[in-house]
Every structure is written in structure tokens, then in C-alpha cells.
mmCIF file of C-alpha atoms in Angstrom:
data_model
loop_
_atom_site.group_PDB
_atom_site.id
_atom_site.type_symbol
_atom_site.label_atom_id
_atom_site.label_comp_id
_atom_site.label_asym_id
_atom_site.label_seq_id
_atom_site.Cartn_x
_atom_site.Cartn_y
_atom_site.Cartn_z
ATOM 1 C CA UNK A 53 -14.247 21.542 -17.886
ATOM 2 C CA UNK A 54 -12.559 18.103 -18.756
ATOM 3 C CA UNK A 55 -14.388 16.709 -21.770
ATOM 4 C CA UNK A 56 -16.207 18.113 -24.814
ATOM 5 C CA UNK A 57 -18.962 15.262 -24.148
ATOM 6 C CA UNK A 58 -22.211 15.537 -22.560
ATOM 7 C CA UNK A 59 -20.632 14.352 -19.233
ATOM 8 C CA UNK A 60 -17.604 15.685 -18.478
ATOM 9 C CA UNK A 61 -16.819 17.140 -15.058
ATOM 10 C CA UNK A 62 -17.516 20.832 -14.532
ATOM 11 C CA UNK A 63 -15.953 22.693 -11.602
ATOM 12 C CA UNK A 64 -14.468 25.645 -10.065
ATOM 13 C CA UNK A 65 -11.295 25.463 -8.003
ATOM 14 C CA UNK A 66 -10.936 27.574 -4.903
ATOM 15 C CA UNK A 67 -7.521 27.174 -3.249
ATOM 16 C CA UNK A 68 -4.796 29.158 -1.279
ATOM 17 C CA UNK A 69 -2.720 31.545 -3.313
ATOM 18 C CA UNK A 70 0.978 32.614 -2.986
ATOM 19 C CA UNK A 71 -0.083 36.069 -4.463
ATOM 20 C CA UNK A 72 -0.602 38.945 -2.023
ATOM 21 C CA UNK A 73 -2.485 42.266 -2.462
ATOM 22 C CA UNK A 74 -5.589 40.673 -3.710
ATOM 23 C CA UNK A 75 -7.498 43.531 -2.654
ATOM 24 C CA UNK A 76 -5.185 46.205 -4.969
ATOM 25 C CA UNK A 77 -5.533 43.672 -7.825
ATOM 26 C CA UNK A 78 -9.161 44.101 -8.334
ATOM 27 C CA UNK A 79 -8.940 44.163 -12.079
ATOM 28 C CA UNK A 80 -8.035 40.298 -12.057
ATOM 29 C CA UNK A 81 -11.207 39.472 -10.040
ATOM 30 C CA UNK A 82 -13.494 36.987 -11.842
ATOM 31 C CA UNK A 83 -17.204 37.858 -12.324
ATOM 32 C CA UNK A 84 -19.378 36.378 -9.712
ATOM 33 C CA UNK A 85 -22.278 35.968 -12.591
ATOM 34 C CA UNK A 86 -20.298 33.877 -15.424
ATOM 35 C CA UNK A 87 -22.967 34.705 -17.753
ATOM 36 C CA UNK A 88 -26.621 36.085 -18.499
ATOM 37 C CA UNK A 89 -27.664 32.777 -19.056
ATOM 38 C CA UNK A 90 -27.634 31.970 -15.616
ATOM 39 C CA UNK A 91 -30.180 34.816 -15.057
ATOM 40 C CA UNK A 92 -32.331 33.360 -17.431
ATOM 41 C CA UNK A 93 -32.354 29.815 -16.071
ATOM 42 C CA UNK A 94 -33.105 31.264 -12.413
ATOM 43 C CA UNK A 95 -35.867 33.239 -13.993
ATOM 44 C CA UNK A 96 -37.519 29.871 -14.849
ATOM 45 C CA UNK A 97 -37.046 28.744 -11.239
ATOM 46 C CA UNK A 98 -38.808 32.029 -10.142
ATOM 47 C CA UNK A 99 -41.376 31.837 -12.831
ATOM 48 C CA UNK A 100 -40.952 35.456 -14.093
ATOM 49 C CA UNK A 101 -39.850 36.639 -17.579
ATOM 50 C CA UNK A 102 -36.165 36.550 -18.078
ATOM 51 C CA UNK A 103 -35.974 40.282 -19.280
ATOM 52 C CA UNK A 104 -37.429 41.407 -16.113
ATOM 53 C CA UNK A 105 -35.038 39.431 -13.913
ATOM 54 C CA UNK A 106 -31.905 40.601 -15.798
ATOM 55 C CA UNK A 107 -33.560 44.136 -15.747
ATOM 56 C CA UNK A 108 -34.087 44.045 -11.779
ATOM 57 C CA UNK A 109 -30.188 42.488 -11.382
ATOM 58 C CA UNK A 110 -29.099 45.342 -13.360
ATOM 59 C CA UNK A 111 -30.778 47.968 -11.210
ATOM 60 C CA UNK A 112 -30.371 46.391 -7.921
ATOM 61 C CA UNK A 113 -27.111 44.343 -8.127
ATOM 62 C CA UNK A 114 -25.149 45.262 -11.146
ATOM 63 C CA UNK A 115 -21.802 43.639 -11.934
ATOM 64 C CA UNK A 116 -20.477 41.512 -8.910
ATOM 65 C CA UNK A 117 -16.917 40.330 -8.741
ATOM 66 C CA UNK A 118 -15.351 37.561 -6.672
ATOM 67 C CA UNK A 119 -12.088 38.893 -4.594
ATOM 68 C CA UNK A 120 -9.806 36.452 -5.688
ATOM 69 C CA UNK A 121 -7.080 36.373 -8.192
ATOM 70 C CA UNK A 122 -7.770 34.434 -11.655
ATOM 71 C CA UNK A 123 -5.556 31.704 -12.264
ATOM 72 C CA UNK A 124 -3.265 32.505 -9.409
ATOM 73 C CA UNK A 125 -0.284 30.138 -8.636
ATOM 74 C CA UNK A 126 -1.020 27.704 -5.857
ATOM 75 C CA UNK A 127 1.029 28.539 -2.463
ATOM 76 C CA UNK A 128 3.222 25.373 -2.313
ATOM 77 C CA UNK A 129 3.273 23.632 0.947
ATOM 78 C CA UNK A 130 4.968 20.724 2.662
ATOM 79 C CA UNK A 131 1.867 19.695 4.380
ATOM 80 C CA UNK A 132 -0.431 18.761 1.926
ATOM 81 C CA UNK A 133 -3.721 20.418 1.467
ATOM 82 C CA UNK A 134 -7.136 18.752 2.700
ATOM 83 C CA UNK A 135 -9.710 18.895 -0.104
ATOM 84 C CA UNK A 136 -13.632 19.975 -0.227
ATOM 85 C CA UNK A 137 -15.929 18.755 -2.797
ATOM 86 C CA UNK A 138 -19.068 21.456 -2.563
ATOM 87 C CA UNK A 139 -22.303 20.791 -4.118
ATOM 88 C CA UNK A 140 -24.712 23.427 -4.865
ATOM 89 C CA UNK A 141 -28.311 23.740 -4.090
ATOM 90 C CA UNK A 142 -31.272 23.752 -6.660
ATOM 91 C CA UNK A 143 -30.901 26.599 -9.261
ATOM 92 C CA UNK A 144 -27.205 27.278 -7.736
ATOM 93 C CA UNK A 145 -24.162 27.241 -10.072
ATOM 94 C CA UNK A 146 -20.431 26.976 -9.358
ATOM 95 C CA UNK A 147 -19.803 30.378 -8.048
ATOM 96 C CA UNK A 148 -22.879 31.124 -6.164
ATOM 97 C CA UNK A 149 -21.228 30.103 -2.838
ATOM 98 C CA UNK A 150 -18.132 31.684 -3.324
ATOM 99 C CA UNK A 151 -17.975 33.398 -0.186
ATOM 100 C CA UNK A 152 -18.095 30.221 1.921
ATOM 101 C CA UNK A 153 -15.611 28.678 -0.584
ATOM 102 C CA UNK A 154 -13.083 31.273 -0.234
ATOM 103 C CA UNK A 155 -13.165 31.402 3.555
ATOM 104 C CA UNK A 156 -12.388 27.920 3.480
ATOM 105 C CA UNK A 157 -9.570 28.117 0.977
ATOM 106 C CA UNK A 158 -8.041 30.712 2.908
ATOM 107 C CA UNK A 159 -7.635 28.348 5.979
ATOM 108 C CA UNK A 160 -5.621 25.975 3.732
ATOM 109 C CA UNK A 161 -8.226 24.002 1.906
ATOM 110 C CA UNK A 162 -8.575 23.123 -1.962
ATOM 111 C CA UNK A 163 -12.314 23.376 -2.565
ATOM 112 C CA UNK A 164 -13.879 21.998 -5.883
ATOM 113 C CA UNK A 165 -17.179 23.795 -6.465
ATOM 114 C CA UNK A 166 -19.105 21.458 -8.810
ATOM 115 C CA UNK A 167 -21.610 22.789 -11.414
ATOM 116 C CA UNK A 168 -24.279 20.079 -11.881
ATOM 117 C CA UNK A 169 -25.309 19.459 -15.154
ATOM 118 C CA UNK A 170 -28.461 17.396 -14.461
ATOM 119 C CA UNK A 171 -30.841 20.395 -15.230
ATOM 120 C CA UNK A 172 -31.048 21.429 -11.392
ATOM 121 C CA UNK A 173 -28.484 24.311 -11.939
ATOM 122 C CA UNK A 174 -29.954 27.809 -13.154
ATOM 123 C CA UNK A 175 -27.832 27.138 -16.212
ATOM 124 C CA UNK A 176 -24.854 25.325 -17.236
ATOM 125 C CA UNK A 177 -23.199 24.018 -20.661
ATOM 126 C CA UNK A 178 -20.909 21.984 -22.538
ATOM 127 C CA UNK A 179 -18.765 22.288 -25.662
ATOM 128 C CA UNK A 180 -21.008 20.936 -28.711
ATOM 129 C CA UNK A 181 -18.943 19.662 -31.573
ATOM 130 C CA UNK A 182 -20.184 21.252 -34.696
ATOM 131 C CA UNK A 183 -19.207 20.029 -38.341
ATOM 132 C CA UNK A 184 -17.762 23.036 -40.575
ATOM 133 C CA UNK A 185 -17.448 22.702 -44.232
ATOM 134 C CA UNK A 186 -14.628 23.238 -46.291
ATOM 135 C CA UNK A 187 -15.980 26.206 -47.907
ATOM 136 C CA UNK A 188 -17.024 27.782 -44.283
ATOM 137 C CA UNK A 189 -20.378 28.395 -45.543
ATOM 138 C CA UNK A 190 -22.240 25.689 -43.491
ATOM 139 C CA UNK A 191 -22.104 25.540 -40.045
ATOM 140 C CA UNK A 192 -22.911 22.174 -39.912
ATOM 141 C CA UNK A 193 -24.892 19.992 -37.658
ATOM 142 C CA UNK A 194 -24.392 18.813 -33.866
ATOM 143 C CA UNK A 195 -22.039 15.629 -33.561
ATOM 144 C CA UNK A 196 -22.900 15.036 -29.834
ATOM 145 C CA UNK A 197 -26.261 16.366 -28.544
ATOM 146 C CA UNK A 198 -27.165 16.268 -24.744
ATOM 147 C CA UNK A 199 -29.728 13.790 -23.999
ATOM 148 C CA UNK A 200 -33.007 15.272 -22.755
ATOM 149 C CA UNK A 201 -32.635 14.253 -18.917
ATOM 150 C CA UNK A 202 -36.620 14.909 -18.427
ATOM 151 C CA UNK A 203 -37.663 12.394 -21.288
ATOM 152 C CA UNK A 204 -34.790 9.941 -21.044
ATOM 153 C CA UNK A 205 -35.913 6.769 -19.522
ATOM 154 C CA UNK A 206 -32.407 5.479 -18.611
ATOM 155 C CA UNK A 207 -30.673 6.320 -15.364
ATOM 156 C CA UNK A 208 -28.061 8.495 -16.822
ATOM 157 C CA UNK A 209 -26.333 5.474 -18.542
ATOM 158 C CA UNK A 210 -24.519 5.770 -21.954
ATOM 159 C CA UNK A 211 -22.818 3.924 -24.668
ATOM 160 C CA UNK A 212 -20.008 6.321 -23.893
ATOM 161 C CA UNK A 213 -18.992 4.178 -21.169
ATOM 162 C CA UNK A 214 -15.889 2.041 -21.600
ATOM 163 C CA UNK A 215 -14.838 -0.301 -18.805
ATOM 164 C CA UNK A 216 -16.825 2.039 -16.161
ATOM 165 C CA UNK A 217 -15.279 5.104 -17.293
ATOM 166 C CA UNK A 218 -16.212 7.784 -20.001
ATOM 167 C CA UNK A 219 -14.181 7.276 -23.057
ATOM 168 C CA UNK A 220 -13.652 10.369 -24.994
ATOM 169 C CA UNK A 221 -13.242 8.798 -28.396
ATOM 170 C CA UNK A 222 -17.016 7.565 -28.284
ATOM 171 C CA UNK A 223 -19.896 9.625 -29.449
ATOM 172 C CA UNK A 224 -17.615 11.887 -31.529
ATOM 173 C CA UNK A 225 -17.121 11.463 -35.127
ATOM 174 C CA UNK A 226 -13.944 12.105 -37.049
ATOM 175 C CA UNK A 227 -15.560 13.659 -40.128
ATOM 176 C CA UNK A 228 -13.488 16.531 -40.780
ATOM 177 C CA UNK A 229 -12.945 20.032 -40.012
ATOM 178 C CA UNK A 230 -15.250 20.979 -36.658
ATOM 179 C CA UNK A 231 -15.535 23.704 -33.914
ATOM 180 C CA UNK A 232 -16.721 23.733 -30.409
ATOM 181 C CA UNK A 233 -19.597 25.806 -29.703
ATOM 182 C CA UNK A 234 -21.482 26.342 -26.097
ATOM 183 C CA UNK A 235 -24.509 24.362 -25.719
ATOM 184 C CA UNK A 236 -26.685 25.864 -22.601
ATOM 185 C CA UNK A 237 -28.664 23.729 -20.391
ATOM 186 C CA UNK A 238 -31.055 26.089 -18.603
ATOM 187 C CA UNK A 239 -32.959 25.007 -15.069
ATOM 188 C CA UNK A 240 -35.998 22.793 -15.766
ATOM 189 C CA UNK A 241 -39.011 22.901 -13.509
ATOM 190 C CA UNK A 242 -40.572 19.747 -12.426
ATOM 191 C CA UNK A 243 -44.440 18.859 -12.573
ATOM 192 C CA UNK A 244 -46.214 17.257 -9.538
ATOM 193 C CA UNK A 245 -46.405 14.255 -11.859
ATOM 194 C CA UNK A 246 -42.707 13.817 -12.425
ATOM 195 C CA UNK A 247 -40.980 15.581 -9.540
ATOM 196 C CA UNK A 248 -40.369 12.813 -7.327
ATOM 197 C CA UNK A 249 -38.648 10.617 -10.044
ATOM 198 C CA UNK A 250 -36.803 13.214 -11.440
ATOM 199 C CA UNK A 251 -35.516 14.484 -8.232
ATOM 200 C CA UNK A 252 -34.438 11.094 -7.390
ATOM 201 C CA UNK A 253 -32.474 10.545 -10.489
ATOM 202 C CA UNK A 254 -30.964 13.924 -10.380
ATOM 203 C CA UNK A 255 -29.781 12.740 -7.120
ATOM 204 C CA UNK A 256 -27.958 9.901 -8.359
ATOM 205 C CA UNK A 257 -26.346 11.679 -11.223
ATOM 206 C CA UNK A 258 -25.394 14.677 -8.770
ATOM 207 C CA UNK A 259 -23.600 11.961 -6.475
ATOM 208 C CA UNK A 260 -21.877 10.627 -9.625
ATOM 209 C CA UNK A 261 -20.488 14.042 -10.555
ATOM 210 C CA UNK A 262 -19.065 14.416 -7.070
ATOM 211 C CA UNK A 263 -17.302 11.227 -7.221
ATOM 212 C CA UNK A 264 -15.938 12.464 -10.583
ATOM 213 C CA UNK A 265 -14.726 15.369 -9.085
ATOM 214 C CA UNK A 266 -12.779 13.216 -6.626
ATOM 215 C CA UNK A 267 -11.227 11.507 -9.330
ATOM 216 C CA UNK A 268 -10.320 14.627 -10.863
ATOM 217 C CA UNK A 269 -8.608 15.790 -7.759
ATOM 218 C CA UNK A 270 -6.849 12.538 -7.534
ATOM 219 C CA UNK A 271 -5.325 13.042 -11.074
ATOM 220 C CA UNK A 272 -4.319 16.667 -10.488
ATOM 221 C CA UNK A 273 -2.446 15.356 -7.155
ATOM 222 C CA UNK A 274 -0.672 12.244 -9.110
ATOM 223 C CA UNK A 275 0.525 14.801 -11.939
ATOM 224 C CA UNK A 276 -1.417 12.947 -14.771
ATOM 225 C CA UNK A 277 -2.607 15.387 -17.433
ATOM 226 C CA UNK A 278 -6.166 16.739 -17.277
ATOM 227 C CA UNK A 279 -7.696 18.305 -20.211
ATOM 228 C CA UNK A 280 -9.255 21.641 -19.621
ATOM 229 C CA UNK A 281 -11.784 22.417 -22.765
ATOM 230 C CA UNK A 282 -12.525 26.012 -21.602
ATOM 231 C CA UNK A 283 -9.518 26.998 -23.648
ATOM 232 C CA UNK A 284 -8.045 28.437 -20.267
ATOM 233 C CA UNK A 285 -4.059 28.766 -19.489
ATOM 234 C CA UNK A 286 -4.575 27.252 -15.925
ATOM 235 C CA UNK A 287 -1.626 25.420 -14.739
ATOM 236 C CA UNK A 288 -2.873 22.094 -13.405
ATOM 237 C CA UNK A 289 0.655 20.761 -12.756
ATOM 238 C CA UNK A 290 0.884 23.102 -9.642
ATOM 239 C CA UNK A 291 -1.224 20.797 -7.788
ATOM 240 C CA UNK A 292 0.976 17.730 -8.124
ATOM 241 C CA UNK A 293 1.761 15.807 -4.747
ATOM 242 C CA UNK A 294 -0.118 19.028 -3.120
ATOM 243 C CA UNK A 295 -3.582 17.466 -2.203
ATOM 244 C CA UNK A 296 -4.284 15.205 0.703
ATOM 245 C CA UNK A 297 -6.985 12.668 -0.758
ATOM 246 C CA UNK A 298 -7.041 10.920 2.460
ATOM 247 C CA UNK A 299 -8.662 14.325 4.026
ATOM 248 C CA UNK A 300 -11.380 14.475 1.557
ATOM 249 C CA UNK A 301 -14.606 16.252 2.918
ATOM 250 C CA UNK A 302 -18.095 16.763 1.527
ATOM 251 C CA UNK A 303 -19.983 20.067 1.869
ATOM 252 C CA UNK A 304 -23.523 20.697 0.123
ATOM 253 C CA UNK A 305 -26.494 23.054 0.694
ATOM 254 C CA UNK A 306 -30.153 22.169 0.032
ATOM 255 C CA UNK A 307 -30.260 19.614 -2.840
ATOM 256 C CA UNK A 308 -26.436 19.403 -2.272
ATOM 257 C CA UNK A 309 -26.990 18.419 1.501
ATOM 258 C CA UNK A 310 -29.067 15.664 0.226
ATOM 259 C CA UNK A 311 -26.470 14.745 -2.338
ATOM 260 C CA UNK A 312 -23.837 14.482 0.402
ATOM 261 C CA UNK A 313 -25.979 11.764 1.902
ATOM 262 C CA UNK A 314 -25.984 9.551 -0.938
ATOM 263 C CA UNK A 315 -22.208 10.430 -1.409
ATOM 264 C CA UNK A 316 -21.219 9.194 2.113
ATOM 265 C CA UNK A 317 -23.483 5.986 1.579
ATOM 266 C CA UNK A 318 -21.552 5.205 -1.730
ATOM 267 C CA UNK A 319 -18.305 6.643 -1.585
ATOM 268 C CA UNK A 320 -15.449 5.578 0.884
ATOM 269 C CA UNK A 321 -12.897 8.172 0.031
ATOM 270 C CA UNK A 322 -14.851 10.811 2.055
ATOM 271 C CA UNK A 323 -13.658 11.213 5.328
ATOM 272 C CA UNK A 324 -16.787 13.240 6.814
ATOM 273 C CA UNK A 325 -19.619 15.272 5.479
ATOM 274 C CA UNK A 326 -21.348 18.589 6.238
ATOM 275 C CA UNK A 327 -24.870 19.000 5.124
ATOM 276 C CA UNK A 328 -26.342 22.526 5.010
ATOM 277 C CA UNK A 329 -29.958 22.687 5.545
ATOM 278 C CA UNK A 330 -30.318 19.574 3.255
ATOM 279 C CA UNK A 331 -33.415 19.439 1.212
ATOM 280 C CA UNK A 332 -35.151 15.867 2.068
ATOM 281 C CA UNK A 333 -37.695 15.580 -0.673
ATOM 282 C CA UNK A 334 -35.638 13.485 -2.832
ATOM 283 C CA UNK A 335 -35.741 10.810 0.063
ATOM 284 C CA UNK A 336 -39.412 10.790 0.595
ATOM 285 C CA UNK A 337 -40.008 7.763 -0.929
ATOM 286 C CA UNK A 338 -36.613 5.976 -0.299
ATOM 287 C CA UNK A 339 -34.646 6.064 2.946
ATOM 288 C CA UNK A 340 -32.520 2.777 1.972
ATOM 289 C CA UNK A 341 -29.272 4.816 1.716
ATOM 290 C CA UNK A 342 -29.430 6.241 5.330
ATOM 291 C CA UNK A 343 -28.205 2.903 6.662
ATOM 292 C CA UNK A 344 -25.358 2.725 4.214
ATOM 293 C CA UNK A 345 -23.752 6.030 5.090
ATOM 294 C CA UNK A 346 -20.435 4.953 6.831
ATOM 295 C CA UNK A 347 -18.629 8.110 7.419
ATOM 296 C CA UNK A 348 -19.333 10.952 10.137
ATOM 297 C CA UNK A 349 -21.374 13.860 9.325
ATOM 298 C CA UNK A 350 -23.043 17.356 10.482
ATOM 299 C CA UNK A 351 -26.284 18.764 9.843
ATOM 300 C CA UNK A 352 -26.756 22.540 10.026
ATOM 301 C CA UNK A 353 -30.496 23.180 9.737
ATOM 302 C CA UNK A 354 -32.523 26.183 9.269
ATOM 303 C CA UNK A 355 -35.849 25.870 11.312
ATOM 304 C CA UNK A 356 -37.894 28.038 8.933
ATOM 305 C CA UNK A 357 -36.886 25.779 5.852
ATOM 306 C CA UNK A 358 -37.600 22.134 7.306
ATOM 307 C CA UNK A 359 -40.991 20.725 7.278
ATOM 308 C CA UNK A 360 -42.263 18.373 9.982
ATOM 309 C CA UNK A 361 -41.757 15.302 7.522
ATOM 310 C CA UNK A 362 -38.225 16.561 6.536
ATOM 311 C CA UNK A 363 -37.621 16.896 10.476
ATOM 312 C CA UNK A 364 -38.864 13.148 10.861
ATOM 313 C CA UNK A 365 -36.430 11.817 8.023
ATOM 314 C CA UNK A 366 -33.762 13.903 9.590
ATOM 315 C CA UNK A 367 -34.408 12.080 13.229
ATOM 316 C CA UNK A 368 -34.183 8.881 11.424
ATOM 317 C CA UNK A 369 -30.986 9.538 9.917
ATOM 318 C CA UNK A 370 -29.883 10.793 13.201
ATOM 319 C CA UNK A 371 -31.185 7.633 15.174
ATOM 320 C CA UNK A 372 -29.116 5.628 12.744
ATOM 321 C CA UNK A 373 -25.816 7.272 13.156
ATOM 322 C CA UNK A 374 -24.673 7.973 16.943
ATOM 323 C CA UNK A 375 -21.561 10.009 15.446
ATOM 324 C CA UNK A 376 -23.560 12.455 13.593
ATOM 325 C CA UNK A 377 -24.266 15.881 15.013
ATOM 326 C CA UNK A 378 -27.514 17.998 14.386
ATOM 327 C CA UNK A 379 -27.608 21.775 14.765
ATOM 328 C CA UNK A 380 -30.588 24.107 14.341
ATOM 329 C CA UNK A 381 -30.231 27.794 13.308
ATOM 330 C CA UNK A 382 -33.283 29.856 14.467
ATOM 331 C CA UNK A 383 -34.485 33.005 12.945
ATOM 332 C CA UNK A 384 -32.562 32.669 9.700
ATOM 333 C CA UNK A 385 -33.550 32.107 5.991
ATOM 334 C CA UNK A 386 -32.442 28.939 4.004
ATOM 335 C CA UNK A 387 -30.956 31.192 1.181
ATOM 336 C CA UNK A 388 -28.688 33.034 3.732
ATOM 337 C CA UNK A 389 -26.206 30.043 3.649
ATOM 338 C CA UNK A 390 -25.315 30.916 -0.024
ATOM 339 C CA UNK A 391 -24.159 34.374 -1.437
ATOM 340 C CA UNK A 392 -27.658 36.039 -1.207
ATOM 341 C CA UNK A 393 -26.480 38.474 1.325
ATOM 342 C CA UNK A 394 -23.942 39.715 -1.040
ATOM 343 C CA UNK A 395 -26.054 40.349 -3.963
ATOM 344 C CA UNK A 396 -28.502 42.636 -2.338
ATOM 345 C CA UNK A 397 -27.630 46.190 -2.710
ATOM 346 C CA UNK A 398 -29.868 47.493 -0.379
ATOM 347 C CA UNK A 399 -31.502 45.382 2.607
ATOM 348 C CA UNK A 400 -35.375 44.825 1.797
ATOM 349 C CA UNK A 401 -36.075 43.616 5.431
ATOM 350 C CA UNK A 402 -36.178 45.655 8.691
ATOM 351 C CA UNK A 403 -36.816 42.213 10.739
ATOM 352 C CA UNK A 404 -32.723 41.797 11.048
ATOM 353 C CA UNK A 405 -32.413 45.543 11.860
ATOM 354 C CA UNK A 406 -35.015 45.269 14.648
ATOM 355 C CA UNK A 407 -33.515 41.937 15.900
ATOM 356 C CA UNK A 408 -36.407 39.533 14.663
ATOM 357 C CA UNK A 409 -33.638 37.558 12.610
ATOM 358 C CA UNK A 410 -30.057 37.190 12.261
ATOM 359 C CA UNK A 411 -28.253 39.804 10.318
ATOM 360 C CA UNK A 412 -27.567 38.706 6.896
ATOM 361 C CA UNK A 413 -23.815 38.751 6.733
ATOM 362 C CA UNK A 414 -23.594 37.353 10.492
ATOM 363 C CA UNK A 415 -25.104 34.150 9.495
ATOM 364 C CA UNK A 416 -22.117 33.455 7.096
ATOM 365 C CA UNK A 417 -19.552 34.292 10.133
ATOM 366 C CA UNK A 418 -21.589 31.864 11.996
ATOM 367 C CA UNK A 419 -21.811 29.167 9.524
ATOM 368 C CA UNK A 420 -18.101 29.437 8.648
ATOM 369 C CA UNK A 421 -17.043 29.122 12.162
ATOM 370 C CA UNK A 422 -19.320 25.846 12.706
ATOM 371 C CA UNK A 423 -18.148 24.236 9.662
ATOM 372 C CA UNK A 424 -14.303 25.075 10.561
ATOM 373 C CA UNK A 425 -14.870 23.687 13.937
ATOM 374 C CA UNK A 426 -15.976 20.468 12.389
ATOM 375 C CA UNK A 427 -13.426 20.028 10.023
ATOM 376 C CA UNK A 428 -10.925 21.060 12.689
ATOM 377 C CA UNK A 429 -12.060 18.318 14.932
ATOM 378 C CA UNK A 430 -11.439 15.777 12.118
ATOM 379 C CA UNK A 431 -7.883 17.147 11.330
ATOM 380 C CA UNK A 432 -6.730 17.706 14.935
ATOM 381 C CA UNK A 433 -6.696 21.707 14.196
ATOM 382 C CA UNK A 434 -8.130 24.565 15.625
ATOM 383 C CA UNK A 435 -8.798 27.116 12.837
ATOM 384 C CA UNK A 436 -10.374 29.815 14.794
ATOM 385 C CA UNK A 437 -10.254 31.015 18.244
ATOM 386 C CA UNK A 438 -12.694 32.334 20.609
ATOM 387 C CA UNK A 439 -14.717 35.289 19.221
ATOM 388 C CA UNK A 440 -17.238 36.995 21.644
ATOM 389 C CA UNK A 441 -19.047 38.075 18.385
ATOM 390 C CA UNK A 442 -19.586 34.501 17.154
ATOM 391 C CA UNK A 443 -20.200 32.927 20.721
ATOM 392 C CA UNK A 444 -23.258 35.561 21.264
ATOM 393 C CA UNK A 445 -24.783 34.498 17.811
ATOM 394 C CA UNK A 446 -24.505 31.000 18.951
ATOM 395 C CA UNK A 447 -26.082 31.637 22.089
ATOM 396 C CA UNK A 448 -28.893 33.458 20.466
ATOM 397 C CA UNK A 449 -29.457 31.639 17.426
ATOM 398 C CA UNK A 450 -28.013 28.207 17.745
ATOM 399 C CA UNK A 451 -29.836 24.962 19.181
ATOM 400 C CA UNK A 452 -28.700 21.630 19.539
ATOM 401 C CA UNK A 453 -30.016 18.118 19.019
ATOM 402 C CA UNK A 454 -32.348 18.241 21.797
ATOM 403 C CA UNK A 455 -33.977 21.006 20.291
ATOM 404 C CA UNK A 456 -34.898 19.295 16.921
ATOM 405 C CA UNK A 457 -36.127 16.236 18.830
ATOM 406 C CA UNK A 458 -38.788 18.697 20.137
ATOM 407 C CA UNK A 459 -39.611 19.751 16.575
ATOM 408 C CA UNK A 460 -40.300 16.506 15.626
ATOM 409 C CA UNK A 461 -42.860 16.076 18.251
#
């Protein structure tokens, strides 16, 4: 987190480490669920009491850890690391795609997983500055509250902008001793009346955050000082001259996939994009950004999630860009592309066991292989050799563009 202000960048970095013996150093693994507030926010999305969801999580899941070393040193390299900006879906957060991000990092990518603070994540927070009295008896009042996104009529413009950038001196008053406390922002459900406008505004805000993450990666690569207000001992200097920003890619799932369409239409630094089962609702009213996409991209779609209208919009996007690639997964679920398969302590569905749908871990292997092949194509590398298991999965569950054309009819 780069700022105490309401619009700072918040991201989790996954990168190749020079440390070994990760499985033996499990005490250094970070928690997959950073805080219980993420469950509280997800309960809003599900429409159930937070206490009930926390109880289910404790009984069926328990504590999960990400098999990676927290704040490990970067593995130095003479060949700079390509970078990926990853955008989560609706009600996701910065660690909810850790399995895919770790897989990409293990193949030599530096992945910046954004936690969007537009009320589309299950939860997020910023460090609010509060006034402290000299006697210590009065906790004081907030000095920089977050504007209510749902009620604010502006398109996320702020007086904190100076020459097009956020000025850390604006919005904070020098009024004496203060401390910083977490201010939580839980997921906000949309109504039928405001959903179209809300999602359109969130889409723009998400794209802006992804571009700011690219700015952050550039600063890290140039050795510039980058503030981290999470009071971490993370050594950002180890990224100096280690990142190849000319090989910057975008990957997003669901709402993150839609975010990628807008990013590739407005940000020229991305070399290519991968949209994992994009949620096309934000484009129902306005497809003007489709023609502005200037870089190649790949769409990996899940048949059961996309509607007829979504397929028509995707076909429109495809017709505008001959260098794009569209693939369709059969017999899979939309949520299979995030960490959901790992948080099920018990498999609640027999369909995968008797062959009606793809096995829940196999889809992540398949998706990782497709993504790495596409990235390798743009980097001139072959990240993975042929695997009989993957080839079998592709033959059974993966369909090409002509299959999507049939679904549009």
C-alpha cells in the first residue's frame, strides 16, 4: 500500500525467490485469508449473515496458507523479469488467485495482484489518519475519510490531483500528533436501478488502478523510493533494474477480464492481455472501447457462465481484432479459475468424479498451461513441454473459436 490517502495503490507481489526449501519453511507462509473482514464482505455478496459464513469457513475450511515465503529476497537475474498486472473478479481480493499467481511467478514472472478499492472487492482498507490529543484521552476525528463511491456523483476525480498525480500533501492536515487506523471498505451490492452506472464507473476506476500499478513497477525498477504504509520490512530496492516493463502483460478474471479490455484500450504499455471468462455486463450499454484496443489478447471463456448477450459482445470484440484468440471451456464453472478448488475441504459435487465436468484441480492446470503458452508465444519461449494429461484435457474440454461462433447463433 503506497499511500495513507484514499486512492493509494494496494497490491500483493508474487515473484521468483532465491530461497529454497519452501515446503520445509511453512511457518513463514502467509495466510490466504488476510482478515475476517473479507468474509464479512463476501457474506454481503452471498446475502447471508456474516456470522454464519464465518462459522462455515471455520468448520469446512479452517486456516489456509499460501505456500510461499513472506518477504523473501528476489532471485537476481541477468535477464530481466517480465511483469504481469492481475485484476481480480467481483468480490475477490489480492490473494484470491494465489495459486495462479504463484504458478506464473515460478516460471519467471513478477506478478502484481491488485486489490481494487472501488467496493467491488469482498473487502479492502486504507490507513485513515486520526487526530490524537496530547493527553491521550481523545481518539479524535478522521482527517481523510473515503468518499462514498455509491453516492458520489463524480467519476472518481479529486482535488488531491496535482499535475495529474496524487499529491500526498493534499487532504491531510498538519494539526499535531496523529496515528493511523485501518478503515475497512466492504463489498457493496448494487441495485437494479444503479448497477449499470455503478459497474461502468467501477470499471474505469479499476483500469486506473491497474495503470497506477504499472507506474509502481516502473518506480521499483528505476530504484525510486516507494512508500509502504503497511509498516512492513519489505526491501523494495531488490527490484532495481530487475523488471522488464517492455514485457508487461495484463491478466484478469471476470470483472478483472472486463477491466483488461478497457486497460488495453487506454494503456499502451501492456504488450498483450489475457481475459479469463470476462464479465461483459459493464459493456452492455457502451462498446466504444472495443475499437480502441490496440494490443493482442486472448479470451478463455467458460460456457456455463456466459449469456447469449455476452457471447454476442465477445463476437463483436473478436470481429474487430483478427489477432485475438478465443477459447471456450466446457463442463467447468466460472469460479474454478480462482482459488475456489483449494478452499473446499470436502468435494460437495459428484459430477467431476463421474466425468460430467472437469476435475476441480485439473482446470487450474489446464488454464495455467494455456496462459503460459500464450505468454511464451509473445516472449519467444516454451515454458512447458507437452504433457499427455494436459493434451487429454484440452481434447475433452477445450473448444476453439468456431465453437463460440456456433453459440452466438
